[in-house]
Amino acid sequence: MTVHFVIMGVCGCGKTTAACAIQAHFQCPYAEGDDFHTQENRDKMGAGIPLTDEDRYPWLRNLRDWMTAQAKQGAAVSVVTCSALKRQYRDILREATGEVIFIHLAPPQAVNLERMLARQGHYMKADMLDSQLAILEVLQADEHGVRIDNAGDAQAVQADMLAWIQAHVAV
């Protein structure tokens, strides 16, 4: 059975860096969730307009379908970045064939904002952080996953993720 790791969290929390570490460790397929957004969604976010649920549903279904395709192609592991801010969004992703596991990166807000301000050329602007934090629903006890406070450097976060995976996931 394919294990899909969904690296989740608000904009600028380190999803891409964490996903690349998992991809390198497992030598597995990787999908950058941002690449699955429509141009209309990118334009809205770039203009500082928060996406609606209706904007997000096609994006989430595309990610779910990509994960299912990896399972059908025989991948043992895949990794996806996706904000997955609400449980209803994670429910769509859990429809993928295989086991879906969420790794929620949750640095302190000040650290997150500092990282966002340091990014160059990203369509997601720092002033969108508050709107994402306002709708964030943390993982519930019945959702397979872990919350990692990634206030430290990338190597420490990678070590925390891989240690948790080794202790809790059969891959």
mmCIF file of C-alpha atoms in Angstrom:
data_model
loop_
_atom_site.group_PDB
_atom_site.id
_atom_site.type_symbol
_atom_site.label_atom_id
_atom_site.label_comp_id
_atom_site.label_asym_id
_atom_site.label_seq_id
_atom_site.Cartn_x
_atom_site.Cartn_y
_atom_site.Cartn_z
ATOM 1 C CA MET A 1 0.000 0.000 0.000
ATOM 2 C CA THR A 2 1.259 3.457 -0.860
ATOM 3 C CA VAL A 3 1.918 5.864 1.993
ATOM 4 C CA HIS A 4 1.271 9.494 1.060
ATOM 5 C CA PHE A 5 2.842 12.149 3.264
ATOM 6 C CA VAL A 6 1.015 15.466 3.059
ATOM 7 C CA ILE A 7 3.173 18.267 4.396
ATOM 8 C CA MET A 8 0.630 20.808 5.613
ATOM 9 C CA GLY A 9 0.490 24.208 7.247
ATOM 10 C CA VAL A 10 0.054 27.879 6.536
ATOM 11 C CA CYS A 11 1.999 29.738 3.871
ATOM 12 C CA GLY A 12 5.690 30.084 4.597
ATOM 13 C CA CYS A 13 5.853 27.386 7.281
ATOM 14 C CA GLY A 14 8.475 25.340 5.439
ATOM 15 C CA LYS A 15 6.371 22.821 3.524
ATOM 16 C CA THR A 16 8.549 22.728 0.415
ATOM 17 C CA THR A 17 11.810 22.337 2.323
ATOM 18 C CA ALA A 18 10.328 19.542 4.448
ATOM 19 C CA ALA A 19 8.819 17.765 1.444
ATOM 20 C CA CYS A 20 12.126 17.864 -0.409
ATOM 21 C CA ALA A 21 13.792 16.212 2.589
ATOM 22 C CA ILE A 22 11.230 13.400 2.618
ATOM 23 C CA GLN A 23 11.461 13.027 -1.160
ATOM 24 C CA ALA A 24 15.251 12.722 -0.950
ATOM 25 C CA HIS A 25 15.075 10.261 1.956
ATOM 26 C CA PHE A 26 12.574 7.916 0.312
ATOM 27 C CA GLN A 27 13.500 8.666 -3.336
ATOM 28 C CA CYS A 28 9.783 8.996 -3.991
ATOM 29 C CA PRO A 29 7.483 11.037 -6.240
ATOM 30 C CA TYR A 30 6.861 14.574 -5.018
ATOM 31 C CA ALA A 31 4.141 17.072 -5.935
ATOM 32 C CA GLU A 32 4.395 20.744 -5.039
ATOM 33 C CA GLY A 33 0.800 21.649 -4.188
ATOM 34 C CA ASP A 34 1.206 25.191 -5.491
ATOM 35 C CA ASP A 35 1.689 23.756 -8.991
ATOM 36 C CA PHE A 36 -1.855 22.359 -8.904
ATOM 37 C CA HIS A 37 -3.526 25.752 -8.353
ATOM 38 C CA THR A 38 -5.329 27.333 -11.259
ATOM 39 C CA GLN A 39 -3.976 30.604 -12.611
ATOM 40 C CA GLU A 40 -7.132 32.263 -11.309
ATOM 41 C CA ASN A 41 -6.296 31.078 -7.770
ATOM 42 C CA ARG A 42 -2.713 32.304 -8.099
ATOM 43 C CA ASP A 43 -3.937 35.682 -9.314
ATOM 44 C CA LYS A 44 -6.349 35.989 -6.390
ATOM 45 C CA MET A 45 -3.692 35.099 -3.820
ATOM 46 C CA GLY A 46 -1.179 37.405 -5.503
ATOM 47 C CA ALA A 47 -3.716 40.237 -5.185
ATOM 48 C CA GLY A 48 -4.167 39.488 -1.472
ATOM 49 C CA ILE A 49 -7.613 37.918 -1.906
ATOM 50 C CA PRO A 50 -8.118 34.795 0.222
ATOM 51 C CA LEU A 51 -9.362 31.734 -1.624
ATOM 52 C CA THR A 52 -12.852 30.428 -0.939
ATOM 53 C CA ASP A 53 -13.668 26.787 -0.343
ATOM 54 C CA GLU A 54 -15.078 26.661 -3.876
ATOM 55 C CA ASP A 55 -11.703 27.879 -5.194
ATOM 56 C CA ARG A 56 -9.882 25.177 -3.271
ATOM 57 C CA TYR A 57 -12.008 22.098 -4.075
ATOM 58 C CA PRO A 58 -10.743 21.521 -7.655
ATOM 59 C CA TRP A 59 -7.173 22.038 -6.430
ATOM 60 C CA LEU A 60 -7.626 19.476 -3.649
ATOM 61 C CA ARG A 61 -9.234 16.962 -6.007
ATOM 62 C CA ASN A 62 -6.291 17.358 -8.409
ATOM 63 C CA LEU A 63 -3.858 16.613 -5.581
ATOM 64 C CA ARG A 64 -5.940 13.629 -4.454
ATOM 65 C CA ASP A 65 -5.970 12.296 -8.010
ATOM 66 C CA TRP A 66 -2.208 12.740 -8.313
ATOM 67 C CA MET A 67 -1.721 10.692 -5.118
ATOM 68 C CA THR A 68 -4.026 7.967 -6.421
ATOM 69 C CA ALA A 69 -2.088 7.891 -9.693
ATOM 70 C CA GLN A 70 1.148 7.347 -7.734
ATOM 71 C CA ALA A 71 -0.452 4.424 -5.898
ATOM 72 C CA LYS A 72 -1.683 2.891 -9.168
ATOM 73 C CA GLN A 73 1.839 3.225 -10.591
ATOM 74 C CA GLY A 74 3.189 1.237 -7.644
ATOM 75 C CA ALA A 75 4.942 3.949 -5.631
ATOM 76 C CA ALA A 76 5.607 2.844 -2.054
ATOM 77 C CA VAL A 77 5.729 6.450 -0.838
ATOM 78 C CA SER A 78 4.742 9.847 -2.208
ATOM 79 C CA VAL A 79 4.942 13.323 -0.737
ATOM 80 C CA VAL A 80 2.727 16.331 -1.391
ATOM 81 C CA THR A 81 2.753 19.886 -0.089
ATOM 82 C CA CYS A 82 -0.676 21.303 0.622
ATOM 83 C CA SER A 83 -1.865 23.809 3.188
ATOM 84 C CA ALA A 84 -4.754 21.441 4.096
ATOM 85 C CA LEU A 85 -5.978 24.062 6.557
ATOM 86 C CA LYS A 86 -9.407 22.588 7.233
ATOM 87 C CA ARG A 87 -10.474 19.087 8.069
ATOM 88 C CA GLN A 88 -12.890 19.076 5.117
ATOM 89 C CA TYR A 89 -9.883 19.712 2.832
ATOM 90 C CA ARG A 90 -7.949 16.865 4.459
ATOM 91 C CA ASP A 91 -11.003 14.638 4.042
ATOM 92 C CA ILE A 92 -10.755 15.128 0.267
ATOM 93 C CA LEU A 93 -7.061 14.234 0.299
ATOM 94 C CA ARG A 94 -7.783 11.133 2.417
ATOM 95 C CA GLU A 95 -9.917 9.832 -0.459
ATOM 96 C CA ALA A 96 -6.691 8.984 -2.326
ATOM 97 C CA THR A 97 -5.837 5.331 -2.778
ATOM 98 C CA GLY A 98 -3.352 4.383 -0.062
ATOM 99 C CA GLU A 99 -2.643 5.660 3.426
ATOM 100 C CA VAL A 100 -2.598 9.443 3.828
ATOM 101 C CA ILE A 101 -0.521 10.845 6.677
ATOM 102 C CA PHE A 102 -0.361 14.534 7.558
ATOM 103 C CA ILE A 103 2.745 16.303 8.842
ATOM 104 C CA HIS A 104 1.615 19.703 10.121
ATOM 105 C CA LEU A 105 4.452 22.198 10.277
ATOM 106 C CA ALA A 106 3.601 24.844 12.852
ATOM 107 C CA PRO A 107 6.318 27.390 13.607
ATOM 108 C CA PRO A 108 5.505 30.305 15.906
ATOM 109 C CA GLN A 109 3.668 33.047 14.003
ATOM 110 C CA ALA A 110 6.551 35.517 14.304
ATOM 111 C CA VAL A 111 9.012 32.995 12.834
ATOM 112 C CA ASN A 112 6.560 32.154 10.053
ATOM 113 C CA LEU A 113 6.084 35.831 9.175
ATOM 114 C CA GLU A 114 9.842 36.455 9.159
ATOM 115 C CA ARG A 115 10.304 33.562 6.709
ATOM 116 C CA MET A 116 7.550 34.871 4.455
ATOM 117 C CA LEU A 117 9.004 38.379 4.398
ATOM 118 C CA ALA A 118 12.362 36.917 3.333
ATOM 119 C CA ARG A 119 10.863 35.133 0.289
ATOM 120 C CA GLN A 120 11.299 36.761 -3.074
ATOM 121 C CA GLY A 121 8.850 36.536 -5.966
ATOM 122 C CA HIS A 122 6.266 34.240 -4.355
ATOM 123 C CA TYR A 123 2.642 34.953 -5.246
ATOM 124 C CA MET A 124 1.496 34.346 -1.668
ATOM 125 C CA LYS A 125 2.074 37.597 0.188
ATOM 126 C CA ALA A 126 2.905 37.901 3.887
ATOM 127 C CA ASP A 127 -0.365 39.684 4.663
ATOM 128 C CA MET A 128 -2.223 36.463 3.781
ATOM 129 C CA LEU A 129 -0.779 34.704 6.836
ATOM 130 C CA ASP A 130 -3.451 36.048 9.201
ATOM 131 C CA SER A 131 -6.306 34.811 7.003
ATOM 132 C CA GLN A 132 -4.747 31.339 6.835
ATOM 133 C CA LEU A 133 -4.185 31.181 10.580
ATOM 134 C CA ALA A 134 -7.814 32.245 11.124
ATOM 135 C CA ILE A 135 -9.189 29.224 9.260
ATOM 136 C CA LEU A 136 -6.564 26.649 10.326
ATOM 137 C CA GLU A 137 -8.098 23.599 11.988
ATOM 138 C CA VAL A 138 -5.495 21.515 13.787
ATOM 139 C CA LEU A 139 -5.292 17.779 13.242
ATOM 140 C CA GLN A 140 -7.846 15.878 15.280
ATOM 141 C CA ALA A 141 -7.112 12.732 17.290
ATOM 142 C CA ASP A 142 -8.659 10.539 14.581
ATOM 143 C CA GLU A 143 -6.490 12.033 11.812
ATOM 144 C CA HIS A 144 -3.247 10.140 11.189
ATOM 145 C CA GLY A 145 -0.448 12.641 11.506
ATOM 146 C CA VAL A 146 1.784 14.775 13.647
ATOM 147 C CA ARG A 147 2.294 18.459 14.461
ATOM 148 C CA ILE A 148 5.893 19.620 14.337
ATOM 149 C CA ASP A 149 6.998 22.993 15.692
ATOM 150 C CA ASN A 150 9.586 23.847 13.095
ATOM 151 C CA ALA A 151 11.051 26.976 14.605
ATOM 152 C CA GLY A 152 14.559 25.554 14.214
ATOM 153 C CA ASP A 153 16.704 24.966 11.185
ATOM 154 C CA ALA A 154 15.773 22.671 8.307
ATOM 155 C CA GLN A 155 18.023 19.834 9.509
ATOM 156 C CA ALA A 156 16.339 19.745 12.923
ATOM 157 C CA VAL A 157 12.894 19.660 11.322
ATOM 158 C CA GLN A 158 13.996 16.884 8.971
ATOM 159 C CA ALA A 159 15.331 14.861 11.904
ATOM 160 C CA ASP A 160 12.066 15.328 13.841
ATOM 161 C CA MET A 161 9.957 14.267 10.846
ATOM 162 C CA LEU A 162 12.024 11.204 10.020
ATOM 163 C CA ALA A 163 12.150 10.110 13.670
ATOM 164 C CA TRP A 164 8.366 10.370 13.916
ATOM 165 C CA ILE A 165 7.904 8.485 10.634
ATOM 166 C CA GLN A 166 10.250 5.709 11.767
ATOM 167 C CA ALA A 167 8.378 5.364 15.072
ATOM 168 C CA HIS A 168 4.807 5.561 13.703
ATOM 169 C CA VAL A 169 4.652 4.549 10.033
ATOM 170 C CA ALA A 170 5.406 1.228 8.357
ATOM 171 C CA VAL A 171 7.283 2.190 5.186
#
